[in-house]
Short mmCIF file of C-alpha atoms in Angstrom, two decimals:
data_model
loop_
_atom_site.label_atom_id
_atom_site.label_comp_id
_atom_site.label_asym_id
_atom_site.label_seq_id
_atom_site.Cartn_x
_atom_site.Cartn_y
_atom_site.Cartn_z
CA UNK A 23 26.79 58.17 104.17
CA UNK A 24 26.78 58.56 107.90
CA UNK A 25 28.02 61.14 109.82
CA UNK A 26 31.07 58.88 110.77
CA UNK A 27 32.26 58.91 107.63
CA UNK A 28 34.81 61.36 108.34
CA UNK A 29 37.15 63.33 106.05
CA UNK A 30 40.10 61.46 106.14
CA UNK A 31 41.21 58.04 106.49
CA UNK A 32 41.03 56.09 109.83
CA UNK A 33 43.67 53.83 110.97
CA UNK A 34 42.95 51.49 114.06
CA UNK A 35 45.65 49.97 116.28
CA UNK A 36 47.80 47.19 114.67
CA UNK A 37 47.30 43.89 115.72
CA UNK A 38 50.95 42.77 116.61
CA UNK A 39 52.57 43.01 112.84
CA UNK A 40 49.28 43.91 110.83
CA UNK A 41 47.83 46.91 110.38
CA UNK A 42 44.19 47.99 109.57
CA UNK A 43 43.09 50.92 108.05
CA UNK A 44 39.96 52.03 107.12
CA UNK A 45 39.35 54.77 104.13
CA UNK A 46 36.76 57.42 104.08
CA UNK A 47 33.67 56.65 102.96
CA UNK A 48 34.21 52.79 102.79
CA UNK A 49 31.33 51.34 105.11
CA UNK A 50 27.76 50.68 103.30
CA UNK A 51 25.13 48.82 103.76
CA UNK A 52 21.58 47.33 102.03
CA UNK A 53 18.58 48.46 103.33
CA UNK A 54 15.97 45.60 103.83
CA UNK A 55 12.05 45.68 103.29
CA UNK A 56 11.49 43.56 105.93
CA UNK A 57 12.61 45.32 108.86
CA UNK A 58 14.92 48.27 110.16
CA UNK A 59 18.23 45.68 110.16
CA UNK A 60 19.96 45.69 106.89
CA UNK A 61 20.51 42.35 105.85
CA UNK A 62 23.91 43.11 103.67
CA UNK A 63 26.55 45.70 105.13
CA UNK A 64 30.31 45.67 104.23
CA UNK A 65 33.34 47.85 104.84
CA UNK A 66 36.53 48.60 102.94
CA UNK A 67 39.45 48.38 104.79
CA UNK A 68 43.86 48.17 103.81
CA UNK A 69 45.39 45.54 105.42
CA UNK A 70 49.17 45.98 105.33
CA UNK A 71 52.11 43.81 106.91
CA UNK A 72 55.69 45.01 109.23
CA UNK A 73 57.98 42.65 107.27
CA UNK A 74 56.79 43.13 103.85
CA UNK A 75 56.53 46.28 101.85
CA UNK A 76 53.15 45.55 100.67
CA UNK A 77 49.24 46.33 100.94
CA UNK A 78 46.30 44.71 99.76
CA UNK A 79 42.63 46.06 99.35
CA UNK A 80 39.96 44.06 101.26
CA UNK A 81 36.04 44.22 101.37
CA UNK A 82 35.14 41.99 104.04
CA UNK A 83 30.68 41.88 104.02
CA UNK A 84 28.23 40.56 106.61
CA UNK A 85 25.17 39.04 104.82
CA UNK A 86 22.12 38.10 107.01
CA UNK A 87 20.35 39.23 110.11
CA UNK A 88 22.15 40.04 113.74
CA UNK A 89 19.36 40.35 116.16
CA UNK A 90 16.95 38.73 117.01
CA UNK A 91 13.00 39.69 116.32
CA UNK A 92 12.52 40.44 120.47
CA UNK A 93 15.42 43.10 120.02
CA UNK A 94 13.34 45.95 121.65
CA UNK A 95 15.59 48.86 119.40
CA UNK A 96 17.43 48.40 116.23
CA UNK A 97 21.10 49.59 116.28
CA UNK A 98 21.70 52.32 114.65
CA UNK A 99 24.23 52.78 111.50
CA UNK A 100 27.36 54.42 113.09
CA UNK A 101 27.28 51.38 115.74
CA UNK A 102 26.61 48.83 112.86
CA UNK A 103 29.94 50.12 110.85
CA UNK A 104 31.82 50.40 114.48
CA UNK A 105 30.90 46.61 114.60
CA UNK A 106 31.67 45.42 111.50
CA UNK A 107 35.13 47.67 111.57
CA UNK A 108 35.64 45.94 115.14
CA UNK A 109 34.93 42.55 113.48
CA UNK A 110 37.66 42.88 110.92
CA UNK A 111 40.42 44.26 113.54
CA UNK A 112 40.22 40.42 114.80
CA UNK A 113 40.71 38.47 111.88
CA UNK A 114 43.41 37.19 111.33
CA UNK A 115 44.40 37.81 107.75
CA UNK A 116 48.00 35.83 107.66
CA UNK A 117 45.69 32.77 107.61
CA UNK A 118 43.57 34.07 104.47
CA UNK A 119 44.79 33.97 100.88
CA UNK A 120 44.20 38.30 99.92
CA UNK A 121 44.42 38.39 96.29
CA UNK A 122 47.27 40.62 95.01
CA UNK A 123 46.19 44.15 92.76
CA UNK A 124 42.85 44.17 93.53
CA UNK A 125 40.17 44.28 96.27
CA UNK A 126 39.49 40.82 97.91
CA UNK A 127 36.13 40.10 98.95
CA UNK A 128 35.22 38.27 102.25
CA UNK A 129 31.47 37.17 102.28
CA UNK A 130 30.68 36.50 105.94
CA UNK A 131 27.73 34.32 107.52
CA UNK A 132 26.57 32.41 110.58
CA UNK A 133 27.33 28.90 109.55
CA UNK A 134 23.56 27.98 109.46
CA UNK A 135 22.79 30.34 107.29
CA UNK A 136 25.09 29.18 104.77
CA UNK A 137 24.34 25.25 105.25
CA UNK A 138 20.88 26.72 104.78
CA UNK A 139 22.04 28.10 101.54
CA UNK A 140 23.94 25.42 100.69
CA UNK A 141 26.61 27.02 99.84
CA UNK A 142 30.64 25.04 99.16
CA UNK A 143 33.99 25.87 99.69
CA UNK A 144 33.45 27.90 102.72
CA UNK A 145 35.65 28.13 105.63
CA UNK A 146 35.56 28.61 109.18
CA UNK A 147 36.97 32.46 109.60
CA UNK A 148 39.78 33.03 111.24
CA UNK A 149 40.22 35.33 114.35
CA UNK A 150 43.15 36.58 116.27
CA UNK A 151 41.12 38.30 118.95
CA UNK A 152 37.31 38.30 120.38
CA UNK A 153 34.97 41.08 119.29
CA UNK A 154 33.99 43.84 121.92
CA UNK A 155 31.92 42.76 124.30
CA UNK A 156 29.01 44.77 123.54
CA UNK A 157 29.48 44.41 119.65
CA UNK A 158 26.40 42.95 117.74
CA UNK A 159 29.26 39.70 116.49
CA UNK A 160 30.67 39.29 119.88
CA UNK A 161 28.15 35.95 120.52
CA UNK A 162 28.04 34.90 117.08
CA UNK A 163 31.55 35.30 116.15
CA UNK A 164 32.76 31.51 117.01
CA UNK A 165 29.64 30.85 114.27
CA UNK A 166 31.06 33.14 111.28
CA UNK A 167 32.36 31.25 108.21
CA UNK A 168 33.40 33.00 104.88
CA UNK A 169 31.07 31.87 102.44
CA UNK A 170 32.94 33.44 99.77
CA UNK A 171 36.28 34.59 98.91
CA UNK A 172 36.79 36.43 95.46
CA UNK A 173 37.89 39.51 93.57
CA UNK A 174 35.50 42.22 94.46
CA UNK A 175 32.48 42.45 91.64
CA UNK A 176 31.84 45.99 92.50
CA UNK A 177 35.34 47.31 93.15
CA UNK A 178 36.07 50.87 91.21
CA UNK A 179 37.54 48.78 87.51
CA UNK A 180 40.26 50.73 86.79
CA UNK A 181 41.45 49.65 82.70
CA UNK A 182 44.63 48.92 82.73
CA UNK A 183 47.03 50.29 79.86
CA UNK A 184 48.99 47.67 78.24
CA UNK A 185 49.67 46.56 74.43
CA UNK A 186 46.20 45.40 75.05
CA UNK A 187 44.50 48.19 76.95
CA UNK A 188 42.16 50.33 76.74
CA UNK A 189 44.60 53.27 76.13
CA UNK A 190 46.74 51.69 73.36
CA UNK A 191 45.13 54.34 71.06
CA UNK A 192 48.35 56.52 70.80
CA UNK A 193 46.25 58.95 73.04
CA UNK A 194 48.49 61.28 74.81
CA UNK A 195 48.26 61.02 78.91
CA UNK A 196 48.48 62.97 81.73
CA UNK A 197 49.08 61.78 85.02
CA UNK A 198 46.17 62.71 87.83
CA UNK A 199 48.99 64.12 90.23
CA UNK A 200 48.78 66.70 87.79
CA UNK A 201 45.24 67.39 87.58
CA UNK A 202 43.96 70.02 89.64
CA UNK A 203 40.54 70.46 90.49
CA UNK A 204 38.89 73.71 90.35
CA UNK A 205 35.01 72.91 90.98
CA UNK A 206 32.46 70.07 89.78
CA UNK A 207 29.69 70.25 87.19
CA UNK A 208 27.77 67.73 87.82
CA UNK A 209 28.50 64.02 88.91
CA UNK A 210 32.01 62.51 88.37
CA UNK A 211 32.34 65.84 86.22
CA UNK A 212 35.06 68.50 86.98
CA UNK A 213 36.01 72.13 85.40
CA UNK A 214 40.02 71.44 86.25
CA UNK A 215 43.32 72.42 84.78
CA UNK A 216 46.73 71.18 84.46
CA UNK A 217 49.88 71.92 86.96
CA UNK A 218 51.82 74.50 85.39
CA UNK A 219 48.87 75.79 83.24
CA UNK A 220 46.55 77.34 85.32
CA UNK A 221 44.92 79.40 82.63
CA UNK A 222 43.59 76.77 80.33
CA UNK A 223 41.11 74.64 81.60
CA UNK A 224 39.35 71.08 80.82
CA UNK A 225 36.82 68.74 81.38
CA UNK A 226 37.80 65.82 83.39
CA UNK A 227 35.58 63.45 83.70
CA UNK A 228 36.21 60.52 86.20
CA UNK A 229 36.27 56.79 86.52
CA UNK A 230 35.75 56.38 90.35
CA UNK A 231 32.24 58.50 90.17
CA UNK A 232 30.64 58.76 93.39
CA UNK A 233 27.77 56.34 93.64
CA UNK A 234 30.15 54.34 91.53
CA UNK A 235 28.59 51.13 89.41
CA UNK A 236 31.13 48.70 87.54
CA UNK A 237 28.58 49.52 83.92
CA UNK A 238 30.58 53.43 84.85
CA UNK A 239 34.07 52.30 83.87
CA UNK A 240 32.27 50.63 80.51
CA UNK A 241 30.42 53.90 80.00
CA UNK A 242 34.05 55.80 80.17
CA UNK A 243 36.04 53.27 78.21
CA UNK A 244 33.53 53.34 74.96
CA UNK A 245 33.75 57.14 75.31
CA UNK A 246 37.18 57.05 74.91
CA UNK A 247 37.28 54.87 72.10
CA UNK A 248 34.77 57.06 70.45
CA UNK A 249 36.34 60.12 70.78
CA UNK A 250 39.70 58.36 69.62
CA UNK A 251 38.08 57.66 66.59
CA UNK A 252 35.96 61.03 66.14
CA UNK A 253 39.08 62.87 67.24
CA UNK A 254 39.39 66.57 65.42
CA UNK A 255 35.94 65.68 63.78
CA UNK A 256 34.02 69.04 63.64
CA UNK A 257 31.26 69.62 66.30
CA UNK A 258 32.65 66.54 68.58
CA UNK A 259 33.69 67.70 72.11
CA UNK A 260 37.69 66.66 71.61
CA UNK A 261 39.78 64.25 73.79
CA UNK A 262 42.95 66.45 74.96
CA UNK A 263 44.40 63.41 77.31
CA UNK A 264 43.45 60.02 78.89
CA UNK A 265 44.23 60.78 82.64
CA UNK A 266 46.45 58.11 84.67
CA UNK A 267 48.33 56.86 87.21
CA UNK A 268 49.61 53.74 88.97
CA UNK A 269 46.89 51.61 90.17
CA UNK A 270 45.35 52.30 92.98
CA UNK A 271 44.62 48.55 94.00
CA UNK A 272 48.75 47.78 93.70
CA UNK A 273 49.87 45.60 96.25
CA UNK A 274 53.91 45.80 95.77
CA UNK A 275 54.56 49.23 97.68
CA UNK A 276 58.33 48.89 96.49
CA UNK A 277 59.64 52.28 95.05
CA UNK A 278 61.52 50.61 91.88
CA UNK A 279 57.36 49.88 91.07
CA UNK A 280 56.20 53.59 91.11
CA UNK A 281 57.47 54.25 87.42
CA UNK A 282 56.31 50.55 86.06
CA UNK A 283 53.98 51.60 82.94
CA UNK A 284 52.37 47.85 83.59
CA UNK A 285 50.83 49.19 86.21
CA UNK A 286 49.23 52.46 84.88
CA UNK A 287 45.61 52.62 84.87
CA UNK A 288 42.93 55.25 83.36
CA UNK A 289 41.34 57.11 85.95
CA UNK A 290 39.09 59.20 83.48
CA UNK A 291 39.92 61.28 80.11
CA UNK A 292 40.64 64.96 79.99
CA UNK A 293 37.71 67.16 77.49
CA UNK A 294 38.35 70.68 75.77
CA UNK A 295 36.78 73.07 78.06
CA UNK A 296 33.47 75.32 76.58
CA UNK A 297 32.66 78.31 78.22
CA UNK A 298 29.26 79.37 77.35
CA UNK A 299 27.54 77.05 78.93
CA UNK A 300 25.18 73.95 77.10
CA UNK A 301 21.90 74.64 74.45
CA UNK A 302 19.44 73.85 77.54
CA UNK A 303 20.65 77.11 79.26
CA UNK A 304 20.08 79.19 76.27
CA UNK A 305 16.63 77.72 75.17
CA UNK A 306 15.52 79.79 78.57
CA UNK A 307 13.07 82.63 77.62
CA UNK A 308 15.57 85.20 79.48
CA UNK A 309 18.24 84.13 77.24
CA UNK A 310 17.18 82.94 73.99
CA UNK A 311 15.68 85.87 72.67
CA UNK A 312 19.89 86.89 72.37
CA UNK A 313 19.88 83.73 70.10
CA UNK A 314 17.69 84.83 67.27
CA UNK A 315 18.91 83.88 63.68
CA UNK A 316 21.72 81.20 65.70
CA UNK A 317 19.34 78.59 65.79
CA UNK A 318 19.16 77.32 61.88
CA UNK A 319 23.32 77.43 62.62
CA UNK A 320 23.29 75.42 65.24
CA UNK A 321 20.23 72.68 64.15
CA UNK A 322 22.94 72.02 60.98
CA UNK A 323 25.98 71.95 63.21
CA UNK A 324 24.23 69.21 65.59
CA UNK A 325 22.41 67.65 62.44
CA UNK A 326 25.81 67.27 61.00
CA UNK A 327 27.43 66.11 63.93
CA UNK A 328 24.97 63.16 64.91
CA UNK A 329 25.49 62.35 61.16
CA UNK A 330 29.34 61.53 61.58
CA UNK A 331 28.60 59.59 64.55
CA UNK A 332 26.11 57.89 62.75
CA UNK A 333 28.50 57.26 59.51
CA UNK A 334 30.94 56.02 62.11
CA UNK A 335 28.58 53.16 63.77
CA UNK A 336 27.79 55.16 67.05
CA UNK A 337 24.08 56.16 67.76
CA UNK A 338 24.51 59.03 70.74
CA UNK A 339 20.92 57.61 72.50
CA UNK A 340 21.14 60.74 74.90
CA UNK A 341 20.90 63.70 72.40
CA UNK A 342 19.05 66.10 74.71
CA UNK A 343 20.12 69.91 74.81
CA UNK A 344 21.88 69.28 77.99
CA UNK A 345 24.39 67.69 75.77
CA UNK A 346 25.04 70.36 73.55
CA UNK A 347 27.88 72.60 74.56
CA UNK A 348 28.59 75.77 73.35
CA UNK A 349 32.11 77.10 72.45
CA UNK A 350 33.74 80.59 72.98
CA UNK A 351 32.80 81.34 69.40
CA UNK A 352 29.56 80.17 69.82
CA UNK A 353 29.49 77.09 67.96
CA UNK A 354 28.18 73.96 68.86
CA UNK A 355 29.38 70.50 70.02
CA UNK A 356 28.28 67.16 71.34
CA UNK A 357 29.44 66.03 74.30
CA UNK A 358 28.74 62.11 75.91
CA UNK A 359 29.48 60.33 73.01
CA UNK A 360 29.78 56.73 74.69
CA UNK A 361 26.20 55.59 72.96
CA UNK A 362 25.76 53.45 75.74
CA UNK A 363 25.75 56.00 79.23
CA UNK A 364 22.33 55.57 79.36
CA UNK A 365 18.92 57.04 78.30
CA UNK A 366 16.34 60.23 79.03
CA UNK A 367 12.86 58.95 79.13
CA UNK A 368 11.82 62.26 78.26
CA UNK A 369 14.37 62.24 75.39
CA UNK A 370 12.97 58.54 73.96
CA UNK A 371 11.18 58.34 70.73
CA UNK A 372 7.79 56.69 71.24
CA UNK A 373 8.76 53.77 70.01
CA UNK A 374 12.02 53.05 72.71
CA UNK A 375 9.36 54.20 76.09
CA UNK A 376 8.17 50.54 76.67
CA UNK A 377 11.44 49.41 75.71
CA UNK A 378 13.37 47.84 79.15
CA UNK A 379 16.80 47.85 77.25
CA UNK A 380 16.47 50.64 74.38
CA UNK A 381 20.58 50.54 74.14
CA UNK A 382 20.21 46.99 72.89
CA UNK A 383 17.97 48.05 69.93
CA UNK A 384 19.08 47.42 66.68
CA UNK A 385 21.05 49.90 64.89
CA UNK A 386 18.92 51.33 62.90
CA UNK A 387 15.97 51.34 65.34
CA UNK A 388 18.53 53.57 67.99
CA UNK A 389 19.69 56.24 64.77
CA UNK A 390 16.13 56.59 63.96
CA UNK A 391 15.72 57.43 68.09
CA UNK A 392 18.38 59.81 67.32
CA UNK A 393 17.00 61.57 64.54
CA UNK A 394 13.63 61.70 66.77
CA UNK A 395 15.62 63.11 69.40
CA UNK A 396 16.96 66.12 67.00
CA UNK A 397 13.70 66.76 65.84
CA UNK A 398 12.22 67.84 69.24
CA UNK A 399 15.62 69.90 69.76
CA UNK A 400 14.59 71.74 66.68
CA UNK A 401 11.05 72.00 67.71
CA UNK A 402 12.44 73.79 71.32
CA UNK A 403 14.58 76.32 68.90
CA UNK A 404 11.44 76.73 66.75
CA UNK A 405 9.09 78.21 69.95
CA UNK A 406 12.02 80.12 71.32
CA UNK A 407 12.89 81.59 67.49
CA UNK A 408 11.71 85.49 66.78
CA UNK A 409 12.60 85.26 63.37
CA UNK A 410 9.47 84.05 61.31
CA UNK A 411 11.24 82.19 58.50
CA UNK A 412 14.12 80.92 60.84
CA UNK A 413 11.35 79.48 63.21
CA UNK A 414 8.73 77.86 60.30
CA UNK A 415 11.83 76.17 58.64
CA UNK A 416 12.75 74.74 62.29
CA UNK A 417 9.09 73.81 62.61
CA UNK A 418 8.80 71.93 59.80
CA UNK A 419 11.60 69.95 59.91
CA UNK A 420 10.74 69.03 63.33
CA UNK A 421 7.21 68.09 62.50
CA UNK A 422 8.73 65.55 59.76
CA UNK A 423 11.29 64.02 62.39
CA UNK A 424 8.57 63.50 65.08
CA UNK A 425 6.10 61.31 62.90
CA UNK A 426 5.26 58.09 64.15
CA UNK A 427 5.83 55.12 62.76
CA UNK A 428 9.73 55.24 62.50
CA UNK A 429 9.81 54.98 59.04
CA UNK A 430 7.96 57.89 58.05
CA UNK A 431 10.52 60.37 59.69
CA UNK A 432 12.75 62.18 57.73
CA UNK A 433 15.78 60.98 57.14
CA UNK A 434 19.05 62.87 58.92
CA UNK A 435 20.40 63.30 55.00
CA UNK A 436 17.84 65.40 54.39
CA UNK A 437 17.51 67.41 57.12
CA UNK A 438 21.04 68.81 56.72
CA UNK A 439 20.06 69.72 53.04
CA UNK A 440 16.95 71.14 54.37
CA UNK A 441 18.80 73.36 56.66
CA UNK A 442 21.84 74.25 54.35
CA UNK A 443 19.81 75.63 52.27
#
């Protein structure tokens, strides 16, 4: 993002009864190969009307080139988003039929551009005003025609809870006014706690993830489903509370709306919190010589845990020891249960590395990742390990869930009798 994207949320002179805003963060844009211009940019704006109490979410994008190939300098970004912000304080959205709890998408063009893409339905766009005069659209924009008008593919998908939702898992809820943040972990990943309760706190992991892809709301749903159906299972990271509130996208502003379940989405669910930090910290030389005679523990607790997912029909596809969490008793759990967030080439069995989609793998051909997975955990525990029978068992066991072809690895049955005994 650009130095213009500033910290709070810009609103631009209304345009007799309409008002434009535009939100932090919202402008973006696609680099191209061919040249310094992008060839895709597209702003996020709130357009909002006087007479009605009401809002709707717009995205309105500018696909194809603005200057011409004699342009001696290329614009630079925080005059290409002034452009494009300038560009949508003209039109004239009265005339343009903004879908209602959602984000509208306007796909803009020069009209040859999309006759040369032969593209149908599209419509002249319609202005109220002319562009700056030194803005990049001010001689083209009598030429702009929306090529497309449509719900926004890569708006932030917020599941809605319904009889039907996501949610409808008799999971309890807490609404995300009471959240508060106390610092992030990683990505979309926050150490927070509850209003009222400022000494316990939780993992709250979010929805609207910066970088944000649609596959992320997928990713958070299955999780959720998972850990609805593992709930109190022993060493499983535990669901406390699906986090909520009214949608963000809603376009009736009327009060009598704000306590309308219909329109509560999930904005991310609410984890136990760990304290001692994940296996991957303590598999450090400084620290894991405080581990000795833990290990064997903690290869049957994970073991043991990958074996209810597995009896369960979930394959975890990301066991790695950054997923491990230890607990203020110093246990162990798994955390990032989805089985579909995605994969650590590092973390693949040697039969998933040439694979493009390894999540699409059959089920058996993903636990047997799984159990490869474990078996180079236990191999890590094994060269960190001071005790001599602690770290040969560990060996051992990894050795036999490393071997190559698939079905000569041990199966996960038998490495928790292996280790129990």
């Amino acid at each position: 993002m650009d130095a213009t994207d500033s910290n709070h949320e810009q609103t631009l002179p209304a345009m007799d009864s309409w008002t434009i805003s535009f939100p932090r963060r919202s402008y973006d844009e696609a680099a191209s190969s061919k040249g310094p211009e992008p060839l895709r940019r597209w702003v996020g704006l709130i357009v909002q009307h006087s007479s009605c109490p009401s809002k709707w979410h717009v995205r309105v994008a500018y696909h194809g080139a603005l200057q011409s190939s004699s342009s001696p300098t290329p614009t630079r970004r925080p005059n290409r988003r002034r452009d494009l912000e300038d560009l949508c304080m003209c039109i004239d959205f009265q005339k343009i039929q903004l879908l209602d709890d959602t984000v509208t998408e306007l796909v803009l063009a020069r009209h040859h551009d999309a006759d040369a893409q032969k593209v149908n339905g599209l419509f002249e766009l319609p202005t109220r005003s002319q562009p700056d005069a030194d803005s990049e659209y001010a001689a083209i924009v009598g030429q702009l025609v929306c090529v497309r008008l449509q719900e926004d593919p890569q708006r932030i998908r917020y599941p809605l809870l319904d009889s039907n939702g996501t949610c409808n898992l008799n999971t309890p809820t807490v609404d995300l006014a009471d959240i508060v943040v106390e610092h992030d972990f990683i990505v979309g990943v926050y150490k927070v706690h509850v209003v009222n309760d400022a000494t316990t706190p939780y993992i709250y992991k979010v929805v609207d993830r910066p970088l944000y892809d649609p596959r992320d709301t997928e990713v958070l749903e299955q999780e959720l489903r998972n850990l609805h159906l593992l709930g109190g299972t022993e060493g499983i990271v535990r669901l406390v509370a699906a986090v909520v509130s009214k949608n963000p996208y809603q376009t009736s502003t009327e009060s009598n709306q704000e306590n309308n379940n219909a329109t509560k989405v999930l904005r991310g669910i609410l984890l136990e919190y760990h304290p001692n930090g994940t296996l991957q910290e303590v598999l450090r030389p400084s620290e894991s010589a405080h581990m000795d005679g833990r290990w064997r523990a903690w290869g049957l607790q994970i073991a043991k845990a990958l074996a209810r997912l597995h009896q369960n029909g979930i394959t975890h596809m990301d066991l790695k020891p950054t997923n491990i969490v230890i607990t203020a008793d110093w246990n162990v759990v798994l955390i990032d249960i989805s089985g579909i967030g995605g994969v650590t080439r590092e973390w693949l069995s040697p039969e998933m590395l040439n694979d493009i989609k390894p999540l699409s793998r059959s089920m058996e051909a993903r636990k047997c990742n799984d159990i490869w997975a474990l078996g180079k955990m236990l191999s890590a525990m094994a060269d960190v390990s001071h005790v001599g029978e602690e770290s040969q068992l560990l060996r051992d066991i990894a050795q036999a869930a490393l071997q190559i072809p698939c079905s000569q690895r041990i199966s996960l049955g038998d490495i928790i009798a292996k280790l129990s005994t």
